PDB file of C-alpha atoms in Angstrom:
ATOM      1  CA  MET P   1     -21.811  34.942 -75.868  1.00 53.00           C
ATOM      2  CA  THR P   2     -17.814  35.485 -75.748  1.00 56.00           C
ATOM      3  CA  ALA P   3     -15.947  37.717 -73.885  1.00 51.00           C
ATOM      4  CA  GLU P   4     -14.776  39.641 -76.865  1.00 53.00           C
ATOM      5  CA  MET P   5     -18.640  40.383 -77.539  1.00 55.00           C
ATOM      6  CA  ILE P   6     -18.628  42.146 -74.362  1.00 61.00           C
ATOM      7  CA  ALA P   7     -15.939  44.166 -74.160  1.00 66.00           C
ATOM      8  CA  PRO P   8     -12.682  44.343 -76.791  1.00 67.00           C
ATOM      9  CA  ALA P   9      -9.816  42.245 -75.710  1.00 70.00           C
ATOM     10  CA  TRP P  10      -7.466  45.380 -74.802  1.00 62.00           C
ATOM     11  CA  MET P  11      -9.640  45.176 -71.718  1.00 66.00           C
ATOM     12  CA  HIS P  12      -9.345  41.897 -70.471  1.00 74.00           C
ATOM     13  CA  HIS P  13      -5.396  41.939 -70.405  1.00 87.00           C
ATOM     14  CA  GLN P  14      -3.533  43.601 -68.075  1.00 93.00           C
ATOM     15  CA  VAL P  15      -2.132  47.084 -69.889  1.00 94.00           C
ATOM     16  CA  THR P  16       1.461  48.259 -69.025  1.00 95.00           C
ATOM     17  CA  ALA P  17       2.242  52.182 -69.245  1.00 96.00           C
ATOM     18  CA  GLU P  18       3.944  52.459 -72.394  1.00 95.00           C
ATOM     19  CA  GLN P  19       0.542  50.780 -74.440  1.00 94.00           C
ATOM     20  CA  TYR P  20      -1.998  52.918 -72.499  1.00 94.00           C
ATOM     21  CA  ASP P  21      -0.104  56.074 -73.778  1.00 94.00           C
ATOM     22  CA  SER P  22      -0.296  54.564 -76.966  1.00 95.00           C
ATOM     23  CA  TRP P  23      -4.357  54.910 -76.831  1.00 92.00           C
ATOM     24  CA  SER P  24      -6.190  57.884 -77.916  1.00 92.00           C
ATOM     25  CA  GLU P  25      -7.780  60.188 -75.950  1.00 89.00           C
ATOM     26  CA  GLU P  26     -11.557  59.216 -76.649  1.00 90.00           C
ATOM     27  CA  GLN P  27      -9.671  55.181 -75.335  1.00 90.00           C
ATOM     28  CA  CYS P  28      -8.877  56.824 -71.995  1.00 91.00           C
ATOM     29  CA  ALA P  29     -11.711  57.885 -71.579  1.00 90.00           C
ATOM     30  CA  GLY P  30     -14.258  56.577 -68.763  1.00 89.00           C
ATOM     31  CA  ILE P  31     -11.748  54.777 -67.670  1.00 92.00           C
ATOM     32  CA  GLU P  32      -9.852  53.810 -64.811  1.00 94.00           C
ATOM     33  CA  ILE P  33      -6.353  51.708 -65.091  1.00 94.00           C
ATOM     34  CA  VAL P  34      -5.837  49.324 -61.996  1.00 95.00           C
ATOM     35  CA  ASP P  35      -2.722  47.037 -61.447  1.00 94.00           C
ATOM     36  CA  GLY P  36      -2.792  47.754 -64.497  1.00 94.00           C
ATOM     37  CA  MET P  37      -6.124  45.719 -65.591  1.00 94.00           C
ATOM     38  CA  VAL P  38      -9.232  48.600 -67.170  1.00 93.00           C
ATOM     39  CA  VAL P  39     -11.665  50.025 -64.812  1.00 92.00           C
ATOM     40  CA  VAL P  40     -14.719  50.971 -66.396  1.00 89.00           C
ATOM     41  CA  SER P  41     -16.702  54.359 -64.543  1.00 84.00           C
ATOM     42  CA  PRO P  42     -19.783  55.093 -65.154  1.00 81.00           C
ATOM     43  CA  SER P  43     -21.421  58.063 -66.532  1.00 83.00           C
ATOM     44  CA  ALA P  44     -21.597  61.014 -63.376  1.00 88.00           C
ATOM     45  CA  SER P  45     -25.433  62.147 -62.160  1.00 90.00           C
ATOM     46  CA  LYS P  46     -25.980  65.550 -62.630  1.00 91.00           C
ATOM     47  CA  ARG P  47     -25.858  66.304 -58.981  1.00 91.00           C
ATOM     48  CA  HIS P  48     -22.624  64.915 -59.094  1.00 93.00           C
ATOM     49  CA  ASN P  49     -20.445  67.415 -61.519  1.00 94.00           C
ATOM     50  CA  ARG P  50     -22.503  69.734 -60.375  1.00 95.00           C
ATOM     51  CA  LEU P  51     -21.233  69.515 -56.905  1.00 95.00           C
ATOM     52  CA  ALA P  52     -17.486  68.979 -58.920  1.00 97.00           C
ATOM     53  CA  ARG P  53     -18.062  71.949 -60.770  1.00 97.00           C
ATOM     54  CA  ILE P  54     -18.424  74.211 -57.416  1.00 97.00           C
ATOM     55  CA  ILE P  55     -15.691  72.954 -55.204  1.00 98.00           C
ATOM     56  CA  THR P  56     -13.174  72.841 -58.948  1.00 98.00           C
ATOM     57  CA  ASN P  57     -14.742  76.597 -59.449  1.00 98.00           C
ATOM     58  CA  ALA P  58     -13.453  77.338 -56.069  1.00 98.00           C
ATOM     59  CA  LEU P  59     -10.786  75.714 -55.224  1.00 98.00           C
ATOM     60  CA  ASP P  60      -8.872  77.276 -58.777  1.00 98.00           C
ATOM     61  CA  VAL P  61      -9.721  80.229 -57.422  1.00 98.00           C
ATOM     62  CA  ALA P  62      -8.347  79.701 -53.693  1.00 98.00           C
ATOM     63  CA  GLY P  63      -5.501  78.197 -55.207  1.00 98.00           C
ATOM     64  CA  GLY P  64      -3.925  81.485 -56.918  1.00 97.00           C
ATOM     65  CA  PRO P  65      -1.828  81.443 -59.801  1.00 98.00           C
ATOM     66  CA  GLU P  66       0.646  78.919 -58.391  1.00 98.00           C
ATOM     67  CA  TRP P  67      -2.386  75.969 -58.062  1.00 98.00           C
ATOM     68  CA  ASN P  68      -5.108  75.176 -60.856  1.00 98.00           C
ATOM     69  CA  ALA P  69      -7.215  73.138 -60.159  1.00 98.00           C
ATOM     70  CA  ASP P  70      -9.252  70.550 -62.513  1.00 98.00           C
ATOM     71  CA  SER P  71     -11.338  67.349 -63.173  1.00 94.00           C
ATOM     72  CA  ASP P  72     -11.456  64.356 -66.152  1.00 89.00           C
ATOM     73  CA  PHE P  73      -8.030  63.617 -66.020  1.00 93.00           C
ATOM     74  CA  ASP P  74      -5.554  61.018 -65.336  1.00 94.00           C
ATOM     75  CA  LEU P  75      -3.340  60.969 -62.898  1.00 98.00           C
ATOM     76  CA  ARG P  76      -0.438  58.721 -62.975  1.00 98.00           C
ATOM     77  CA  LEU P  77       0.087  56.783 -59.148  1.00 98.00           C
ATOM     78  CA  GLN P  78       2.365  54.033 -60.381  1.00 96.00           C
ATOM     79  CA  ASP P  79       3.583  52.986 -63.868  1.00 96.00           C
ATOM     80  CA  VAL P  80       4.502  49.009 -63.307  1.00 96.00           C
ATOM     81  CA  PRO P  81       2.069  47.219 -62.546  1.00 96.00           C
ATOM     82  CA  LEU P  82       0.236  50.656 -63.293  1.00 97.00           C
ATOM     83  CA  ILE P  83      -2.196  52.533 -61.552  1.00 97.00           C
ATOM     84  CA  ASN P  84      -3.919  55.456 -63.882  1.00 96.00           C
ATOM     85  CA  ARG P  85      -6.595  57.239 -61.678  1.00 97.00           C
ATOM     86  CA  ARG P  86      -9.275  59.808 -62.512  1.00 96.00           C
ATOM     87  CA  PRO P  87      -9.952  61.953 -59.967  1.00 96.00           C
ATOM     88  CA  ASP P  88     -13.085  64.029 -59.646  1.00 97.00           C
ATOM     89  CA  ILE P  89     -11.309  67.507 -59.045  1.00 98.00           C
ATOM     90  CA  VAL P  90      -7.230  67.328 -58.573  1.00 98.00           C
ATOM     91  CA  VAL P  91      -5.406  70.535 -57.268  1.00 98.00           C
ATOM     92  CA  TYR P  92      -2.340  70.273 -59.097  1.00 98.00           C
ATOM     93  CA  GLN P  93       0.991  73.017 -59.349  1.00 98.00           C
ATOM     94  CA  ALA P  94       0.270  75.272 -62.790  1.00 98.00           C
ATOM     95  CA  GLU P  95       3.011  75.154 -63.743  1.00 98.00           C
ATOM     96  CA  THR P  96       3.004  71.034 -64.973  1.00 98.00           C
ATOM     97  CA  LEU P  97      -0.463  72.321 -67.053  1.00 97.00           C
ATOM     98  CA  ASP P  98       0.959  70.641 -70.011  1.00 96.00           C
ATOM     99  CA  ILE P  99       2.573  67.036 -68.504  1.00 94.00           C
ATOM    100  CA  MET P 100       0.352  64.390 -69.206  1.00 92.00           C
ATOM    101  CA  PRO P 101      -0.111  62.031 -67.223  1.00 93.00           C
ATOM    102  CA  ALA P 102       0.193  64.369 -63.731  1.00 96.00           C
ATOM    103  CA  ARG P 103       2.228  62.728 -60.837  1.00 98.00           C
ATOM    104  CA  PRO P 104       1.880  62.440 -57.871  1.00 98.00           C
ATOM    105  CA  GLU P 105       4.383  65.184 -56.673  1.00 98.00           C
ATOM    106  CA  HIS P 106       2.919  67.647 -58.612  1.00 98.00           C
ATOM    107  CA  VAL P 107      -0.537  67.374 -56.530  1.00 98.00           C
ATOM    108  CA  LEU P 108      -1.594  68.926 -53.986  1.00 98.00           C
ATOM    109  CA  LEU P 109      -5.189  67.760 -53.064  1.00 98.00           C
ATOM    110  CA  VAL P 110      -7.531  64.969 -54.573  1.00 98.00           C
ATOM    111  CA  VAL P 111     -11.741  65.183 -54.266  1.00 98.00           C
ATOM    112  CA  GLU P 112     -13.689  62.454 -54.548  1.00 97.00           C
ATOM    113  CA  ILE P 113     -17.170  62.512 -54.366  1.00 96.00           C
ATOM    114  CA  VAL P 114     -18.800  59.142 -53.525  1.00 95.00           C
ATOM    115  CA  SER P 115     -21.460  57.963 -55.809  1.00 89.00           C
ATOM    116  CA  PRO P 116     -23.929  55.067 -55.860  1.00 86.00           C
ATOM    117  CA  GLY P 117     -21.452  52.078 -56.954  1.00 84.00           C
ATOM    118  CA  SER P 118     -18.242  53.772 -56.065  1.00 86.00           C
ATOM    119  CA  GLU P 119     -18.860  53.829 -52.323  1.00 91.00           C
ATOM    120  CA  SER P 120     -15.356  50.829 -51.283  1.00 92.00           C
ATOM    121  CA  THR P 121     -13.760  52.098 -54.348  1.00 93.00           C
ATOM    122  CA  ASP P 122     -13.484  56.819 -53.248  1.00 90.00           C
ATOM    123  CA  ARG P 123     -13.435  55.767 -49.194  1.00 91.00           C
ATOM    124  CA  PHE P 124     -10.583  52.688 -48.630  1.00 94.00           C
ATOM    125  CA  VAL P 125      -8.688  52.090 -52.198  1.00 96.00           C
ATOM    126  CA  LYS P 126      -8.642  55.414 -53.914  1.00 96.00           C
ATOM    127  CA  ALA P 127      -7.655  57.074 -50.005  1.00 96.00           C
ATOM    128  CA  GLY P 128      -4.715  54.502 -49.958  1.00 97.00           C
ATOM    129  CA  GLU P 129      -3.986  54.988 -52.932  1.00 98.00           C
ATOM    130  CA  TYR P 130      -3.562  58.329 -52.861  1.00 98.00           C
ATOM    131  CA  ALA P 131      -1.620  58.352 -49.300  1.00 98.00           C
ATOM    132  CA  ARG P 132       0.843  55.925 -50.820  1.00 97.00           C
ATOM    133  CA  ALA P 133       1.599  57.778 -53.724  1.00 97.00           C
ATOM    134  CA  GLY P 134       2.315  60.610 -50.978  1.00 98.00           C
ATOM    135  CA  ILE P 135      -0.601  63.302 -51.959  1.00 98.00           C
ATOM    136  CA  THR P 136      -0.554  65.667 -49.056  1.00 98.00           C
ATOM    137  CA  TYR P 137      -4.523  66.666 -48.861  1.00 98.00           C
ATOM    138  CA  TYR P 138      -7.340  63.633 -49.886  1.00 98.00           C
ATOM    139  CA  TRP P 139     -10.859  65.285 -49.476  1.00 98.00           C
ATOM    140  CA  ARG P 140     -13.498  62.781 -49.488  1.00 98.00           C
ATOM    141  CA  VAL P 141     -17.609  64.169 -50.405  1.00 97.00           C
ATOM    142  CA  GLU P 142     -20.285  61.948 -49.098  1.00 96.00           C
ATOM    143  CA  GLN P 143     -23.903  63.120 -50.714  1.00 90.00           C
ATOM    144  CA  PRO P 144     -26.895  62.380 -48.505  1.00 87.00           C
ATOM    145  CA  ALA P 145     -30.240  61.384 -49.954  1.00 81.00           C
ATOM    146  CA  GLY P 146     -32.121  65.218 -49.125  1.00 78.00           C
ATOM    147  CA  GLY P 147     -29.731  66.512 -47.889  1.00 87.00           C
ATOM    148  CA  VAL P 148     -26.450  68.607 -47.860  1.00 93.00           C
ATOM    149  CA  PRO P 149     -23.411  67.293 -48.846  1.00 96.00           C
ATOM    150  CA  LEU P 150     -20.523  66.399 -46.427  1.00 97.00           C
ATOM    151  CA  VAL P 151     -16.953  67.145 -46.846  1.00 98.00           C
ATOM    152  CA  TYR P 152     -14.001  64.750 -44.502  1.00 98.00           C
ATOM    153  CA  ILE P 153     -11.216  66.015 -45.403  1.00 98.00           C
ATOM    154  CA  TYR P 154      -7.616  64.456 -44.839  1.00 98.00           C
ATOM    155  CA  VAL P 155      -4.099  64.696 -44.394  1.00 98.00           C
ATOM    156  CA  LEU P 156      -1.637  63.362 -44.785  1.00 98.00           C
ATOM    157  CA  ASP P 157       0.927  61.416 -42.142  1.00 98.00           C
ATOM    158  CA  PRO P 158       4.338  61.427 -43.760  1.00 95.00           C
ATOM    159  CA  ALA P 159       6.512  58.888 -42.027  1.00 96.00           C
ATOM    160  CA  ALA P 160       3.480  56.179 -41.636  1.00 97.00           C
ATOM    161  CA  ARG P 161       1.373  57.375 -45.889  1.00 96.00           C
ATOM    162  CA  THR P 162      -1.324  57.141 -44.039  1.00 97.00           C
ATOM    163  CA  TYR P 163      -4.910  59.665 -44.199  1.00 98.00           C
ATOM    164  CA  ARG P 164      -5.506  61.090 -40.410  1.00 97.00           C
ATOM    165  CA  ASP P 165      -8.682  63.213 -40.533  1.00 97.00           C
ATOM    166  CA  ALA P 166      -8.958  66.650 -40.459  1.00 96.00           C
ATOM    167  CA  GLY P 167     -12.658  67.777 -40.289  1.00 96.00           C
ATOM    168  CA  VAL P 168     -15.831  67.328 -41.371  1.00 97.00           C
ATOM    169  CA  PHE P 169     -17.304  69.986 -43.073  1.00 97.00           C
ATOM    170  CA  ALA P 170     -21.588  69.820 -43.477  1.00 96.00           C
ATOM    171  CA  GLY P 171     -23.000  72.276 -46.745  1.00 92.00           C
ATOM    172  CA  VAL P 172     -20.351  75.209 -45.715  1.00 96.00           C
ATOM    173  CA  VAL P 173     -16.639  74.364 -46.006  1.00 97.00           C
ATOM    174  CA  GLU P 174     -14.217  76.182 -44.350  1.00 96.00           C
ATOM    175  CA  ALA P 175     -10.627  75.164 -44.735  1.00 96.00           C
ATOM    176  CA  ALA P 176      -7.088  76.253 -44.375  1.00 94.00           C
ATOM    177  CA  ALA P 177      -5.372  74.022 -46.037  1.00 92.00           C
ATOM    178  CA  PRO P 178      -4.238  73.496 -48.633  1.00 95.00           C
ATOM    179  CA  PHE P 179      -5.218  77.025 -48.559  1.00 96.00           C
ATOM    180  CA  PRO P 180      -8.266  79.019 -46.894  1.00 97.00           C
ATOM    181  CA  VAL P 181     -11.031  77.973 -49.228  1.00 98.00           C
ATOM    182  CA  LYS P 182     -14.818  78.972 -48.351  1.00 97.00           C
ATOM    183  CA  ILE P 183     -17.002  76.319 -50.384  1.00 97.00           C
ATOM    184  CA  ASP P 184     -20.807  76.924 -49.852  1.00 96.00           C
ATOM    185  CA  LEU P 185     -22.345  73.732 -51.322  1.00 95.00           C
ATOM    186  CA  THR P 186     -26.328  73.913 -50.008  1.00 92.00           C
ATOM    187  CA  ARG P 187     -26.836  75.845 -53.532  1.00 83.00           C
ATOM    188  CA  LEU P 188     -26.815  73.132 -55.331  1.00 81.00           C
TER     189      LEU P 188
END
């Protein structure tokens, strides 16, 4: 069995920003680019998707007219080597709705929902990438088996370009920043 039988040739070579930008939406769906290499993301579970929708809707309302909350689009963290992530939820400046790919300077908050197979990436790798890119807030949502979701909130230390703990919520999130929001995650 050859590598081409497992995945297309373009998945075995480093991708530039220009190449990636020329691909169709279908080619870009379900992948991220890390250090120029394609990383395939598995489909999310129904629980994951429902959790993402509840959080996205609450953040979208709480952000008012200045901030949008959406999911499943490219966030370009770095051009060379290319790093494109598809966070579970992104809160970004509403006036940048049509700017694609999204850029860190337009993003206020990124939320990652930890799933089996993405634990280390969501807890450590992505958090480090988002901090180095200067994104002010990072939320990590854990889904304990049979329990209520836990939301860990982090805020950027701009001098160190790392996140510091800003709180943890079990079931119901009542955050004051980046803007006041209450999210009941017990109704999954």
